[in-house]
């Protein structure tokens, strides 16, 4: 549980930093108000992707080990999962 909390916090931090950078770039690149809506959508999706992949990537080895599978398969499994 401690590992999951630590990694989830890291995912939230990473997602927040990417969000701030993405919104700043979008805001600086356009004076169109609709660009802010697009920037918010992109920032929200970045936040979700980074947080989800961090938590899933941390949980996957534990889940595989619990089912008797080789935890080393977690890396490729999470890559395919996040690509889909």
PDB file of N, CA, C and O in Angstrom:
ATOM      1  N   UNK A   1       0.823  -1.196   0.000  1.00  0.00           N
ATOM      2  CA  UNK A   1       0.000   0.000   0.000  1.00  0.00           C
ATOM      3  C   UNK A   1       0.864   1.256   0.000  1.00  0.00           C
ATOM      4  O   UNK A   1       0.528   2.226  -0.658  1.00  0.00           O
ATOM      5  N   UNK A   2       1.972   1.206   0.717  1.00  0.00           N
ATOM      6  CA  UNK A   2       2.851   2.374   0.796  1.00  0.00           C
ATOM      7  C   UNK A   2       3.442   2.700  -0.580  1.00  0.00           C
ATOM      8  O   UNK A   2       3.538   3.862  -0.966  1.00  0.00           O
ATOM      9  N   UNK A   3       3.810   1.651  -1.320  1.00  0.00           N
ATOM     10  CA  UNK A   3       4.376   1.856  -2.654  1.00  0.00           C
ATOM     11  C   UNK A   3       3.341   2.498  -3.571  1.00  0.00           C
ATOM     12  O   UNK A   3       3.657   3.414  -4.335  1.00  0.00           O
ATOM     13  N   UNK A   4       2.107   2.043  -3.501  1.00  0.00           N
ATOM     14  CA  UNK A   4       1.052   2.598  -4.352  1.00  0.00           C
ATOM     15  C   UNK A   4       0.814   4.068  -4.049  1.00  0.00           C
ATOM     16  O   UNK A   4       0.632   4.872  -4.967  1.00  0.00           O
ATOM     17  N   UNK A   5       0.813   4.434  -2.782  1.00  0.00           N
ATOM     18  CA  UNK A   5       0.596   5.834  -2.411  1.00  0.00           C
ATOM     19  C   UNK A   5       1.749   6.695  -2.908  1.00  0.00           C
ATOM     20  O   UNK A   5       1.539   7.785  -3.459  1.00  0.00           O
ATOM     21  N   UNK A   6       2.971   6.205  -2.736  1.00  0.00           N
ATOM     22  CA  UNK A   6       4.137   6.953  -3.192  1.00  0.00           C
ATOM     23  C   UNK A   6       4.107   7.148  -4.700  1.00  0.00           C
ATOM     24  O   UNK A   6       4.340   8.254  -5.200  1.00  0.00           O
ATOM     25  N   UNK A   7       3.807   6.094  -5.433  1.00  0.00           N
ATOM     26  CA  UNK A   7       3.791   6.188  -6.893  1.00  0.00           C
ATOM     27  C   UNK A   7       2.610   7.021  -7.393  1.00  0.00           C
ATOM     28  O   UNK A   7       2.731   7.745  -8.370  1.00  0.00           O
ATOM     29  N   UNK A   8       1.459   6.908  -6.744  1.00  0.00           N
ATOM     30  CA  UNK A   8       0.312   7.726  -7.138  1.00  0.00           C
ATOM     31  C   UNK A   8       0.611   9.203  -6.930  1.00  0.00           C
ATOM     32  O   UNK A   8       0.263  10.043  -7.766  1.00  0.00           O
ATOM     33  N   UNK A   9       1.289   9.526  -5.840  1.00  0.00           N
ATOM     34  CA  UNK A   9       1.676  10.911  -5.594  1.00  0.00           C
ATOM     35  C   UNK A   9       2.642  11.385  -6.672  1.00  0.00           C
ATOM     36  O   UNK A   9       2.524  12.512  -7.165  1.00  0.00           O
ATOM     37  N   UNK A  10       3.577  10.541  -7.054  1.00  0.00           N
ATOM     38  CA  UNK A  10       4.506  10.888  -8.137  1.00  0.00           C
ATOM     39  C   UNK A  10       3.782  11.098  -9.456  1.00  0.00           C
ATOM     40  O   UNK A  10       4.113  12.008 -10.220  1.00  0.00           O
ATOM     41  N   UNK A  11       2.795  10.275  -9.725  1.00  0.00           N
ATOM     42  CA  UNK A  11       1.995  10.428 -10.941  1.00  0.00           C
ATOM     43  C   UNK A  11       1.204  11.723 -10.940  1.00  0.00           C
ATOM     44  O   UNK A  11       1.120  12.413 -11.952  1.00  0.00           O
ATOM     45  N   UNK A  12       0.632  12.051  -9.803  1.00  0.00           N
ATOM     46  CA  UNK A  12      -0.104  13.314  -9.689  1.00  0.00           C
ATOM     47  C   UNK A  12       0.822  14.504  -9.877  1.00  0.00           C
ATOM     48  O   UNK A  12       0.475  15.477 -10.551  1.00  0.00           O
ATOM     49  N   UNK A  13       2.000  14.426  -9.285  1.00  0.00           N
ATOM     50  CA  UNK A  13       2.975  15.515  -9.431  1.00  0.00           C
ATOM     51  C   UNK A  13       3.414  15.659 -10.885  1.00  0.00           C
ATOM     52  O   UNK A  13       3.459  16.761 -11.424  1.00  0.00           O
ATOM     53  N   UNK A  14       3.757  14.537 -11.512  1.00  0.00           N
ATOM     54  CA  UNK A  14       4.195  14.577 -12.905  1.00  0.00           C
ATOM     55  C   UNK A  14       3.107  15.076 -13.836  1.00  0.00           C
ATOM     56  O   UNK A  14       3.368  15.876 -14.738  1.00  0.00           O
ATOM     57  N   UNK A  15       1.900  14.615 -13.602  1.00  0.00           N
ATOM     58  CA  UNK A  15       0.777  15.074 -14.423  1.00  0.00           C
ATOM     59  C   UNK A  15       0.512  16.551 -14.258  1.00  0.00           C
ATOM     60  O   UNK A  15       0.216  17.261 -15.224  1.00  0.00           O
ATOM     61  N   UNK A  16       0.659  17.053 -13.055  1.00  0.00           N
ATOM     62  CA  UNK A  16       0.426  18.474 -12.791  1.00  0.00           C
ATOM     63  C   UNK A  16       1.469  19.341 -13.472  1.00  0.00           C
ATOM     64  O   UNK A  16       1.156  20.393 -14.029  1.00  0.00           O
ATOM     65  N   UNK A  17       2.720  18.905 -13.443  1.00  0.00           N
ATOM     66  CA  UNK A  17       3.788  19.666 -14.096  1.00  0.00           C
ATOM     67  C   UNK A  17       3.556  19.699 -15.604  1.00  0.00           C
ATOM     68  O   UNK A  17       3.674  20.758 -16.237  1.00  0.00           O
ATOM     69  N   UNK A  18       3.219  18.563 -16.190  1.00  0.00           N
ATOM     70  CA  UNK A  18       2.947  18.532 -17.624  1.00  0.00           C
ATOM     71  C   UNK A  18       1.728  19.383 -17.970  1.00  0.00           C
ATOM     72  O   UNK A  18       1.703  20.031 -19.016  1.00  0.00           O
ATOM     73  N   UNK A  19       0.720  19.385 -17.119  1.00  0.00           N
ATOM     74  CA  UNK A  19      -0.463  20.214 -17.346  1.00  0.00           C
ATOM     75  C   UNK A  19      -0.098  21.688 -17.386  1.00  0.00           C
ATOM     76  O   UNK A  19      -0.516  22.427 -18.278  1.00  0.00           O
ATOM     77  N   UNK A  20       0.657  22.128 -16.410  1.00  0.00           N
ATOM     78  CA  UNK A  20       1.027  23.541 -16.339  1.00  0.00           C
ATOM     79  C   UNK A  20       1.828  23.960 -17.566  1.00  0.00           C
ATOM     80  O   UNK A  20       1.590  25.023 -18.148  1.00  0.00           O
ATOM     81  N   UNK A  21       2.754  23.113 -17.977  1.00  0.00           N
ATOM     82  CA  UNK A  21       3.564  23.426 -19.156  1.00  0.00           C
ATOM     83  C   UNK A  21       2.704  23.445 -20.417  1.00  0.00           C
ATOM     84  O   UNK A  21       2.847  24.346 -21.257  1.00  0.00           O
ATOM     85  N   UNK A  22       1.814  22.496 -20.553  1.00  0.00           N
ATOM     86  CA  UNK A  22       0.957  22.436 -21.736  1.00  0.00           C
ATOM     87  C   UNK A  22       0.028  23.628 -21.850  1.00  0.00           C
ATOM     88  O   UNK A  22      -0.141  24.197 -22.927  1.00  0.00           O
ATOM     89  N   UNK A  23      -0.574  24.032 -20.755  1.00  0.00           N
ATOM     90  CA  UNK A  23      -1.474  25.181 -20.769  1.00  0.00           C
ATOM     91  C   UNK A  23      -0.683  26.454 -21.054  1.00  0.00           C
ATOM     92  O   UNK A  23      -1.131  27.322 -21.810  1.00  0.00           O
ATOM     93  N   UNK A  24       0.508  26.581 -20.491  1.00  0.00           N
ATOM     94  CA  UNK A  24       1.330  27.774 -20.725  1.00  0.00           C
ATOM     95  C   UNK A  24       1.714  27.888 -22.194  1.00  0.00           C
ATOM     96  O   UNK A  24       1.648  28.976 -22.777  1.00  0.00           O
ATOM     97  N   UNK A  25       2.094  26.784 -22.806  1.00  0.00           N
ATOM     98  CA  UNK A  25       2.471  26.808 -24.225  1.00  0.00           C
ATOM     99  C   UNK A  25       1.264  27.149 -25.089  1.00  0.00           C
ATOM    100  O   UNK A  25       1.353  27.963 -26.010  1.00  0.00           O
ATOM    101  N   UNK A  26       0.122  26.564 -24.799  1.00  0.00           N
ATOM    102  CA  UNK A  26      -1.082  26.837 -25.585  1.00  0.00           C
ATOM    103  C   UNK A  26      -1.539  28.285 -25.414  1.00  0.00           C
ATOM    104  O   UNK A  26      -1.960  28.931 -26.376  1.00  0.00           O
ATOM    105  N   UNK A  27      -1.442  28.795 -24.207  1.00  0.00           N
ATOM    106  CA  UNK A  27      -1.855  30.172 -23.956  1.00  0.00           C
ATOM    107  C   UNK A  27      -0.912  31.168 -24.627  1.00  0.00           C
ATOM    108  O   UNK A  27      -1.345  32.203 -25.127  1.00  0.00           O
ATOM    109  N   UNK A  28       0.358  30.859 -24.649  1.00  0.00           N
ATOM    110  CA  UNK A  28       1.335  31.756 -25.265  1.00  0.00           C
ATOM    111  C   UNK A  28       1.254  31.717 -26.791  1.00  0.00           C
ATOM    112  O   UNK A  28       1.593  32.691 -27.457  1.00  0.00           O
ATOM    113  N   UNK A  29       0.798  30.628 -27.329  1.00  0.00           N
ATOM    114  CA  UNK A  29       0.790  30.453 -28.777  1.00  0.00           C
ATOM    115  C   UNK A  29      -0.432  30.997 -29.482  1.00  0.00           C
ATOM    116  O   UNK A  29      -0.445  31.089 -30.700  1.00  0.00           O
ATOM    117  N   UNK A  30      -1.458  31.384 -28.762  1.00  0.00           N
ATOM    118  CA  UNK A  30      -2.685  31.828 -29.424  1.00  0.00           C
ATOM    119  C   UNK A  30      -3.437  32.818 -28.546  1.00  0.00           C
ATOM    120  O   UNK A  30      -3.450  32.711 -27.325  1.00  0.00           O
ATOM    121  N   UNK A  31      -4.078  33.774 -29.211  1.00  0.00           N
ATOM    122  CA  UNK A  31      -4.917  34.718 -28.474  1.00  0.00           C
ATOM    123  C   UNK A  31      -6.393  34.356 -28.607  1.00  0.00           C
ATOM    124  O   UNK A  31      -7.260  35.039 -28.083  1.00  0.00           O
ATOM    125  N   UNK A  32      -6.675  33.271 -29.304  1.00  0.00           N
ATOM    126  CA  UNK A  32      -8.048  32.811 -29.506  1.00  0.00           C
ATOM    127  C   UNK A  32      -8.575  32.185 -28.219  1.00  0.00           C
ATOM    128  O   UNK A  32      -7.956  31.285 -27.664  1.00  0.00           O
ATOM    129  N   UNK A  33      -9.735  32.645 -27.716  1.00  0.00           N
ATOM    130  CA  UNK A  33     -10.283  32.079 -26.470  1.00  0.00           C
ATOM    131  C   UNK A  33     -10.597  30.583 -26.565  1.00  0.00           C
ATOM    132  O   UNK A  33     -10.519  29.868 -25.574  1.00  0.00           O
ATOM    133  N   UNK A  34     -10.920  30.102 -27.757  1.00  0.00           N
ATOM    134  CA  UNK A  34     -11.221  28.670 -27.878  1.00  0.00           C
ATOM    135  C   UNK A  34      -9.963  27.822 -27.703  1.00  0.00           C
ATOM    136  O   UNK A  34     -10.060  26.637 -27.411  1.00  0.00           O
ATOM    137  N   UNK A  35      -8.797  28.445 -27.859  1.00  0.00           N
ATOM    138  CA  UNK A  35      -7.549  27.701 -27.633  1.00  0.00           C
ATOM    139  C   UNK A  35      -7.416  27.312 -26.170  1.00  0.00           C
ATOM    140  O   UNK A  35      -6.828  26.280 -25.850  1.00  0.00           O
ATOM    141  N   UNK A  36      -7.974  28.117 -25.278  1.00  0.00           N
ATOM    142  CA  UNK A  36      -7.925  27.802 -23.844  1.00  0.00           C
ATOM    143  C   UNK A  36      -8.725  26.541 -23.550  1.00  0.00           C
ATOM    144  O   UNK A  36      -8.313  25.720 -22.722  1.00  0.00           O
ATOM    145  N   UNK A  37      -9.833  26.372 -24.243  1.00  0.00           N
ATOM    146  CA  UNK A  37     -10.650  25.168 -24.044  1.00  0.00           C
ATOM    147  C   UNK A  37      -9.874  23.941 -24.529  1.00  0.00           C
ATOM    148  O   UNK A  37      -9.828  22.910 -23.854  1.00  0.00           O
ATOM    149  N   UNK A  38      -9.242  24.073 -25.691  1.00  0.00           N
ATOM    150  CA  UNK A  38      -8.431  22.974 -26.210  1.00  0.00           C
ATOM    151  C   UNK A  38      -7.260  22.668 -25.301  1.00  0.00           C
ATOM    152  O   UNK A  38      -6.924  21.506 -25.068  1.00  0.00           O
ATOM    153  N   UNK A  39      -6.626  23.718 -24.786  1.00  0.00           N
ATOM    154  CA  UNK A  39      -5.488  23.532 -23.881  1.00  0.00           C
ATOM    155  C   UNK A  39      -5.932  22.820 -22.612  1.00  0.00           C
ATOM    156  O   UNK A  39      -5.226  21.951 -22.102  1.00  0.00           O
ATOM    157  N   UNK A  40      -7.100  23.171 -22.098  1.00  0.00           N
ATOM    158  CA  UNK A  40      -7.607  22.511 -20.900  1.00  0.00           C
ATOM    159  C   UNK A  40      -7.881  21.036 -21.169  1.00  0.00           C
ATOM    160  O   UNK A  40      -7.563  20.176 -20.352  1.00  0.00           O
ATOM    161  N   UNK A  41      -8.452  20.738 -22.329  1.00  0.00           N
ATOM    162  CA  UNK A  41      -8.727  19.342 -22.680  1.00  0.00           C
ATOM    163  C   UNK A  41      -7.458  18.528 -22.804  1.00  0.00           C
ATOM    164  O   UNK A  41      -7.377  17.391 -22.328  1.00  0.00           O
ATOM    165  N   UNK A  42      -6.456  19.107 -23.442  1.00  0.00           N
ATOM    166  CA  UNK A  42      -5.178  18.410 -23.581  1.00  0.00           C
ATOM    167  C   UNK A  42      -4.520  18.225 -22.219  1.00  0.00           C
ATOM    168  O   UNK A  42      -3.992  17.155 -21.910  1.00  0.00           O
ATOM    169  N   UNK A  43      -4.551  19.266 -21.389  1.00  0.00           N
ATOM    170  CA  UNK A  43      -3.951  19.180 -20.060  1.00  0.00           C
ATOM    171  C   UNK A  43      -4.649  18.118 -19.215  1.00  0.00           C
ATOM    172  O   UNK A  43      -3.993  17.346 -18.508  1.00  0.00           O
ATOM    173  N   UNK A  44      -5.968  18.059 -19.293  1.00  0.00           N
ATOM    174  CA  UNK A  44      -6.710  17.062 -18.526  1.00  0.00           C
ATOM    175  C   UNK A  44      -6.376  15.643 -18.989  1.00  0.00           C
ATOM    176  O   UNK A  44      -6.178  14.742 -18.167  1.00  0.00           O
ATOM    177  N   UNK A  45      -6.263  15.465 -20.304  1.00  0.00           N
ATOM    178  CA  UNK A  45      -5.926  14.127 -20.797  1.00  0.00           C
ATOM    179  C   UNK A  45      -4.498  13.743 -20.415  1.00  0.00           C
ATOM    180  O   UNK A  45      -4.247  12.590 -20.059  1.00  0.00           O
ATOM    181  N   UNK A  46      -3.561  14.679 -20.461  1.00  0.00           N
ATOM    182  CA  UNK A  46      -2.194  14.399 -20.022  1.00  0.00           C
ATOM    183  C   UNK A  46      -2.166  13.996 -18.556  1.00  0.00           C
ATOM    184  O   UNK A  46      -1.486  13.045 -18.174  1.00  0.00           O
ATOM    185  N   UNK A  47      -2.896  14.728 -17.744  1.00  0.00           N
ATOM    186  CA  UNK A  47      -2.954  14.432 -16.317  1.00  0.00           C
ATOM    187  C   UNK A  47      -3.485  13.020 -16.077  1.00  0.00           C
ATOM    188  O   UNK A  47      -2.905  12.245 -15.313  1.00  0.00           O
ATOM    189  N   UNK A  48      -4.561  12.675 -16.757  1.00  0.00           N
ATOM    190  CA  UNK A  48      -5.159  11.347 -16.584  1.00  0.00           C
ATOM    191  C   UNK A  48      -4.221  10.241 -17.061  1.00  0.00           C
ATOM    192  O   UNK A  48      -4.081   9.215 -16.392  1.00  0.00           O
ATOM    193  N   UNK A  49      -3.581  10.447 -18.205  1.00  0.00           N
ATOM    194  CA  UNK A  49      -2.695   9.423 -18.752  1.00  0.00           C
ATOM    195  C   UNK A  49      -1.502   9.188 -17.838  1.00  0.00           C
ATOM    196  O   UNK A  49      -1.143   8.044 -17.551  1.00  0.00           O
ATOM    197  N   UNK A  50      -0.872  10.271 -17.378  1.00  0.00           N
ATOM    198  CA  UNK A  50       0.315  10.122 -16.530  1.00  0.00           C
ATOM    199  C   UNK A  50      -0.053   9.461 -15.204  1.00  0.00           C
ATOM    200  O   UNK A  50       0.625   8.538 -14.743  1.00  0.00           O
ATOM    201  N   UNK A  51      -1.137   9.907 -14.589  1.00  0.00           N
ATOM    202  CA  UNK A  51      -1.541   9.344 -13.302  1.00  0.00           C
ATOM    203  C   UNK A  51      -1.952   7.880 -13.440  1.00  0.00           C
ATOM    204  O   UNK A  51      -1.514   7.028 -12.668  1.00  0.00           O
ATOM    205  N   UNK A  52      -2.762   7.575 -14.447  1.00  0.00           N
ATOM    206  CA  UNK A  52      -3.218   6.200 -14.644  1.00  0.00           C
ATOM    207  C   UNK A  52      -2.060   5.265 -14.961  1.00  0.00           C
ATOM    208  O   UNK A  52      -1.976   4.162 -14.403  1.00  0.00           O
ATOM    209  N   UNK A  53      -1.159   5.701 -15.826  1.00  0.00           N
ATOM    210  CA  UNK A  53      -0.059   4.813 -16.189  1.00  0.00           C
ATOM    211  C   UNK A  53       0.891   4.586 -15.016  1.00  0.00           C
ATOM    212  O   UNK A  53       1.436   3.491 -14.864  1.00  0.00           O
ATOM    213  N   UNK A  54       1.070   5.590 -14.174  1.00  0.00           N
ATOM    214  CA  UNK A  54       1.930   5.423 -13.004  1.00  0.00           C
ATOM    215  C   UNK A  54       1.322   4.430 -12.013  1.00  0.00           C
ATOM    216  O   UNK A  54       1.995   3.516 -11.535  1.00  0.00           O
ATOM    217  N   UNK A  55       0.058   4.600 -11.729  1.00  0.00           N
ATOM    218  CA  UNK A  55      -0.611   3.705 -10.774  1.00  0.00           C
ATOM    219  C   UNK A  55      -0.728   2.291 -11.345  1.00  0.00           C
ATOM    220  O   UNK A  55      -0.424   1.308 -10.661  1.00  0.00           O
ATOM    221  N   UNK A  56      -1.121   2.183 -12.608  1.00  0.00           N
ATOM    222  CA  UNK A  56      -1.251   0.854 -13.217  1.00  0.00           C
ATOM    223  C   UNK A  56       0.107   0.175 -13.338  1.00  0.00           C
ATOM    224  O   UNK A  56       0.224  -1.034 -13.122  1.00  0.00           O
ATOM    225  N   UNK A  57       1.123   0.941 -13.685  1.00  0.00           N
ATOM    226  CA  UNK A  57       2.460   0.374 -13.803  1.00  0.00           C
ATOM    227  C   UNK A  57       3.027  -0.102 -12.483  1.00  0.00           C
ATOM    228  O   UNK A  57       3.838  -1.024 -12.433  1.00  0.00           O
ATOM    229  N   UNK A  58       2.593   0.517 -11.407  1.00  0.00           N
ATOM    230  CA  UNK A  58       3.022   0.080 -10.079  1.00  0.00           C
ATOM    231  C   UNK A  58       2.234  -1.135  -9.618  1.00  0.00           C
ATOM    232  O   UNK A  58       2.786  -2.059  -9.027  1.00  0.00           O
ATOM    233  N   UNK A  59       0.945  -1.166  -9.904  1.00  0.00           N
ATOM    234  CA  UNK A  59       0.086  -2.251  -9.434  1.00  0.00           C
ATOM    235  C   UNK A  59       0.255  -3.533 -10.250  1.00  0.00           C
ATOM    236  O   UNK A  59       0.077  -4.634  -9.716  1.00  0.00           O
ATOM    237  N   UNK A  60       0.598  -3.392 -11.519  1.00  0.00           N
ATOM    238  CA  UNK A  60       0.644  -4.552 -12.404  1.00  0.00           C
ATOM    239  C   UNK A  60       1.591  -5.661 -11.924  1.00  0.00           C
ATOM    240  O   UNK A  60       1.191  -6.833 -11.922  1.00  0.00           O
ATOM    241  N   UNK A  61       2.831  -5.371 -11.513  1.00  0.00           N
ATOM    242  CA  UNK A  61       3.689  -6.468 -11.048  1.00  0.00           C
ATOM    243  C   UNK A  61       3.114  -7.201  -9.838  1.00  0.00           C
ATOM    244  O   UNK A  61       3.217  -8.426  -9.732  1.00  0.00           O
ATOM    245  N   UNK A  62       2.492  -6.458  -8.931  1.00  0.00           N
ATOM    246  CA  UNK A  62       1.875  -7.083  -7.751  1.00  0.00           C
ATOM    247  C   UNK A  62       0.700  -7.967  -8.162  1.00  0.00           C
ATOM    248  O   UNK A  62       0.522  -9.068  -7.633  1.00  0.00           O
ATOM    249  N   UNK A  63      -0.105  -7.494  -9.103  1.00  0.00           N
ATOM    250  CA  UNK A  63      -1.252  -8.274  -9.562  1.00  0.00           C
ATOM    251  C   UNK A  63      -0.804  -9.540 -10.287  1.00  0.00           C
ATOM    252  O   UNK A  63      -1.383 -10.613 -10.086  1.00  0.00           O
ATOM    253  N   UNK A  64       0.221  -9.415 -11.113  1.00  0.00           N
ATOM    254  CA  UNK A  64       0.720 -10.592 -11.817  1.00  0.00           C
ATOM    255  C   UNK A  64       1.310 -11.610 -10.840  1.00  0.00           C
ATOM    256  O   UNK A  64       1.090 -12.816 -10.986  1.00  0.00           O
ATOM    257  N   UNK A  65       2.056 -11.139  -9.860  1.00  0.00           N
ATOM    258  CA  UNK A  65       2.643 -12.045  -8.870  1.00  0.00           C
ATOM    259  C   UNK A  65       1.553 -12.749  -8.064  1.00  0.00           C
ATOM    260  O   UNK A  65       1.676 -13.930  -7.743  1.00  0.00           O
ATOM    261  N   UNK A  66       0.485 -12.034  -7.755  1.00  0.00           N
ATOM    262  CA  UNK A  66      -0.604 -12.614  -6.974  1.00  0.00           C
ATOM    263  C   UNK A  66      -1.336 -13.711  -7.745  1.00  0.00           C
ATOM    264  O   UNK A  66      -1.905 -14.621  -7.144  1.00  0.00           O
ATOM    265  N   UNK A  67      -1.310 -13.631  -9.071  1.00  0.00           N
ATOM    266  CA  UNK A  67      -1.979 -14.649  -9.880  1.00  0.00           C
ATOM    267  C   UNK A  67      -1.022 -15.732 -10.357  1.00  0.00           C
ATOM    268  O   UNK A  67      -1.400 -16.569 -11.179  1.00  0.00           O
ATOM    269  N   UNK A  68       0.218 -15.700  -9.863  1.00  0.00           N
ATOM    270  CA  UNK A  68       1.176 -16.734 -10.218  1.00  0.00           C
ATOM    271  C   UNK A  68       1.913 -16.477 -11.525  1.00  0.00           C
ATOM    272  O   UNK A  68       2.626 -17.340 -12.007  1.00  0.00           O
ATOM    273  N   UNK A  69       1.742 -15.311 -12.091  1.00  0.00           N
ATOM    274  CA  UNK A  69       2.423 -14.943 -13.336  1.00  0.00           C
ATOM    275  C   UNK A  69       3.778 -14.309 -13.012  1.00  0.00           C
ATOM    276  O   UNK A  69       4.030 -13.895 -11.889  1.00  0.00           O
ATOM    277  N   UNK A  70       4.623 -14.193 -14.009  1.00  0.00           N
ATOM    278  CA  UNK A  70       5.928 -13.569 -13.840  1.00  0.00           C
ATOM    279  C   UNK A  70       5.757 -12.041 -13.820  1.00  0.00           C
ATOM    280  O   UNK A  70       5.279 -11.463 -14.790  1.00  0.00           O
ATOM    281  N   UNK A  71       6.126 -11.392 -12.715  1.00  0.00           N
ATOM    282  CA  UNK A  71       5.973  -9.933 -12.634  1.00  0.00           C
ATOM    283  C   UNK A  71       6.790  -9.172 -13.677  1.00  0.00           C
ATOM    284  O   UNK A  71       6.501  -8.021 -13.969  1.00  0.00           O
ATOM    285  N   UNK A  72       7.800  -9.810 -14.259  1.00  0.00           N
ATOM    286  CA  UNK A  72       8.609  -9.148 -15.284  1.00  0.00           C
ATOM    287  C   UNK A  72       7.793  -8.841 -16.539  1.00  0.00           C
ATOM    288  O   UNK A  72       8.173  -7.986 -17.333  1.00  0.00           O
ATOM    289  N   UNK A  73       6.675  -9.504 -16.724  1.00  0.00           N
ATOM    290  CA  UNK A  73       5.815  -9.241 -17.877  1.00  0.00           C
ATOM    291  C   UNK A  73       5.019  -7.956 -17.730  1.00  0.00           C
ATOM    292  O   UNK A  73       4.342  -7.534 -18.672  1.00  0.00           O
ATOM    293  N   UNK A  74       5.076  -7.322 -16.587  1.00  0.00           N
ATOM    294  CA  UNK A  74       4.285  -6.118 -16.346  1.00  0.00           C
ATOM    295  C   UNK A  74       4.678  -4.977 -17.273  1.00  0.00           C
ATOM    296  O   UNK A  74       3.823  -4.215 -17.719  1.00  0.00           O
ATOM    297  N   UNK A  75       5.972  -4.850 -17.585  1.00  0.00           N
ATOM    298  CA  UNK A  75       6.426  -3.748 -18.422  1.00  0.00           C
ATOM    299  C   UNK A  75       5.775  -3.742 -19.791  1.00  0.00           C
ATOM    300  O   UNK A  75       5.214  -2.737 -20.225  1.00  0.00           O
ATOM    301  N   UNK A  76       5.825  -4.873 -20.477  1.00  0.00           N
ATOM    302  CA  UNK A  76       5.235  -4.942 -21.811  1.00  0.00           C
ATOM    303  C   UNK A  76       3.720  -4.890 -21.740  1.00  0.00           C
ATOM    304  O   UNK A  76       3.071  -4.295 -22.607  1.00  0.00           O
ATOM    305  N   UNK A  77       3.147  -5.480 -20.707  1.00  0.00           N
ATOM    306  CA  UNK A  77       1.693  -5.475 -20.576  1.00  0.00           C
ATOM    307  C   UNK A  77       1.159  -4.057 -20.394  1.00  0.00           C
ATOM    308  O   UNK A  77       0.180  -3.670 -21.036  1.00  0.00           O
ATOM    309  N   UNK A  78       1.805  -3.277 -19.551  1.00  0.00           N
ATOM    310  CA  UNK A  78       1.329  -1.911 -19.310  1.00  0.00           C
ATOM    311  C   UNK A  78       1.553  -1.039 -20.543  1.00  0.00           C
ATOM    312  O   UNK A  78       0.755  -0.149 -20.832  1.00  0.00           O
ATOM    313  N   UNK A  79       2.610  -1.295 -21.320  1.00  0.00           N
ATOM    314  CA  UNK A  79       2.818  -0.531 -22.561  1.00  0.00           C
ATOM    315  C   UNK A  79       1.692  -0.771 -23.541  1.00  0.00           C
ATOM    316  O   UNK A  79       1.158   0.172 -24.141  1.00  0.00           O
ATOM    317  N   UNK A  80       1.316  -2.029 -23.716  1.00  0.00           N
ATOM    318  CA  UNK A  80       0.214  -2.340 -24.631  1.00  0.00           C
ATOM    319  C   UNK A  80      -1.084  -1.748 -24.097  1.00  0.00           C
ATOM    320  O   UNK A  80      -1.864  -1.165 -24.861  1.00  0.00           O
ATOM    321  N   UNK A  81      -1.324  -1.869 -22.805  1.00  0.00           N
ATOM    322  CA  UNK A  81      -2.555  -1.334 -22.203  1.00  0.00           C
ATOM    323  C   UNK A  81      -2.655   0.167 -22.420  1.00  0.00           C
ATOM    324  O   UNK A  81      -3.712   0.676 -22.791  1.00  0.00           O
ATOM    325  N   UNK A  82      -1.580   0.906 -22.222  1.00  0.00           N
ATOM    326  CA  UNK A  82      -1.628   2.357 -22.362  1.00  0.00           C
ATOM    327  C   UNK A  82      -1.701   2.783 -23.829  1.00  0.00           C
ATOM    328  O   UNK A  82      -2.249   3.836 -24.140  1.00  0.00           O
ATOM    329  N   UNK A  83      -1.178   1.980 -24.745  1.00  0.00           N
ATOM    330  CA  UNK A  83      -1.292   2.292 -26.170  1.00  0.00           C
ATOM    331  C   UNK A  83      -2.718   2.145 -26.668  1.00  0.00           C
ATOM    332  O   UNK A  83      -3.146   2.861 -27.557  1.00  0.00           O
ATOM    333  N   UNK A  84      -3.437   1.187 -26.093  1.00  0.00           N
ATOM    334  CA  UNK A  84      -4.813   0.957 -26.521  1.00  0.00           C
ATOM    335  C   UNK A  84      -5.691   2.011 -25.902  1.00  0.00           C
ATOM    336  O   UNK A  84      -6.438   2.691 -26.455  1.00  0.00           O
TER     337      UNK A  84
END
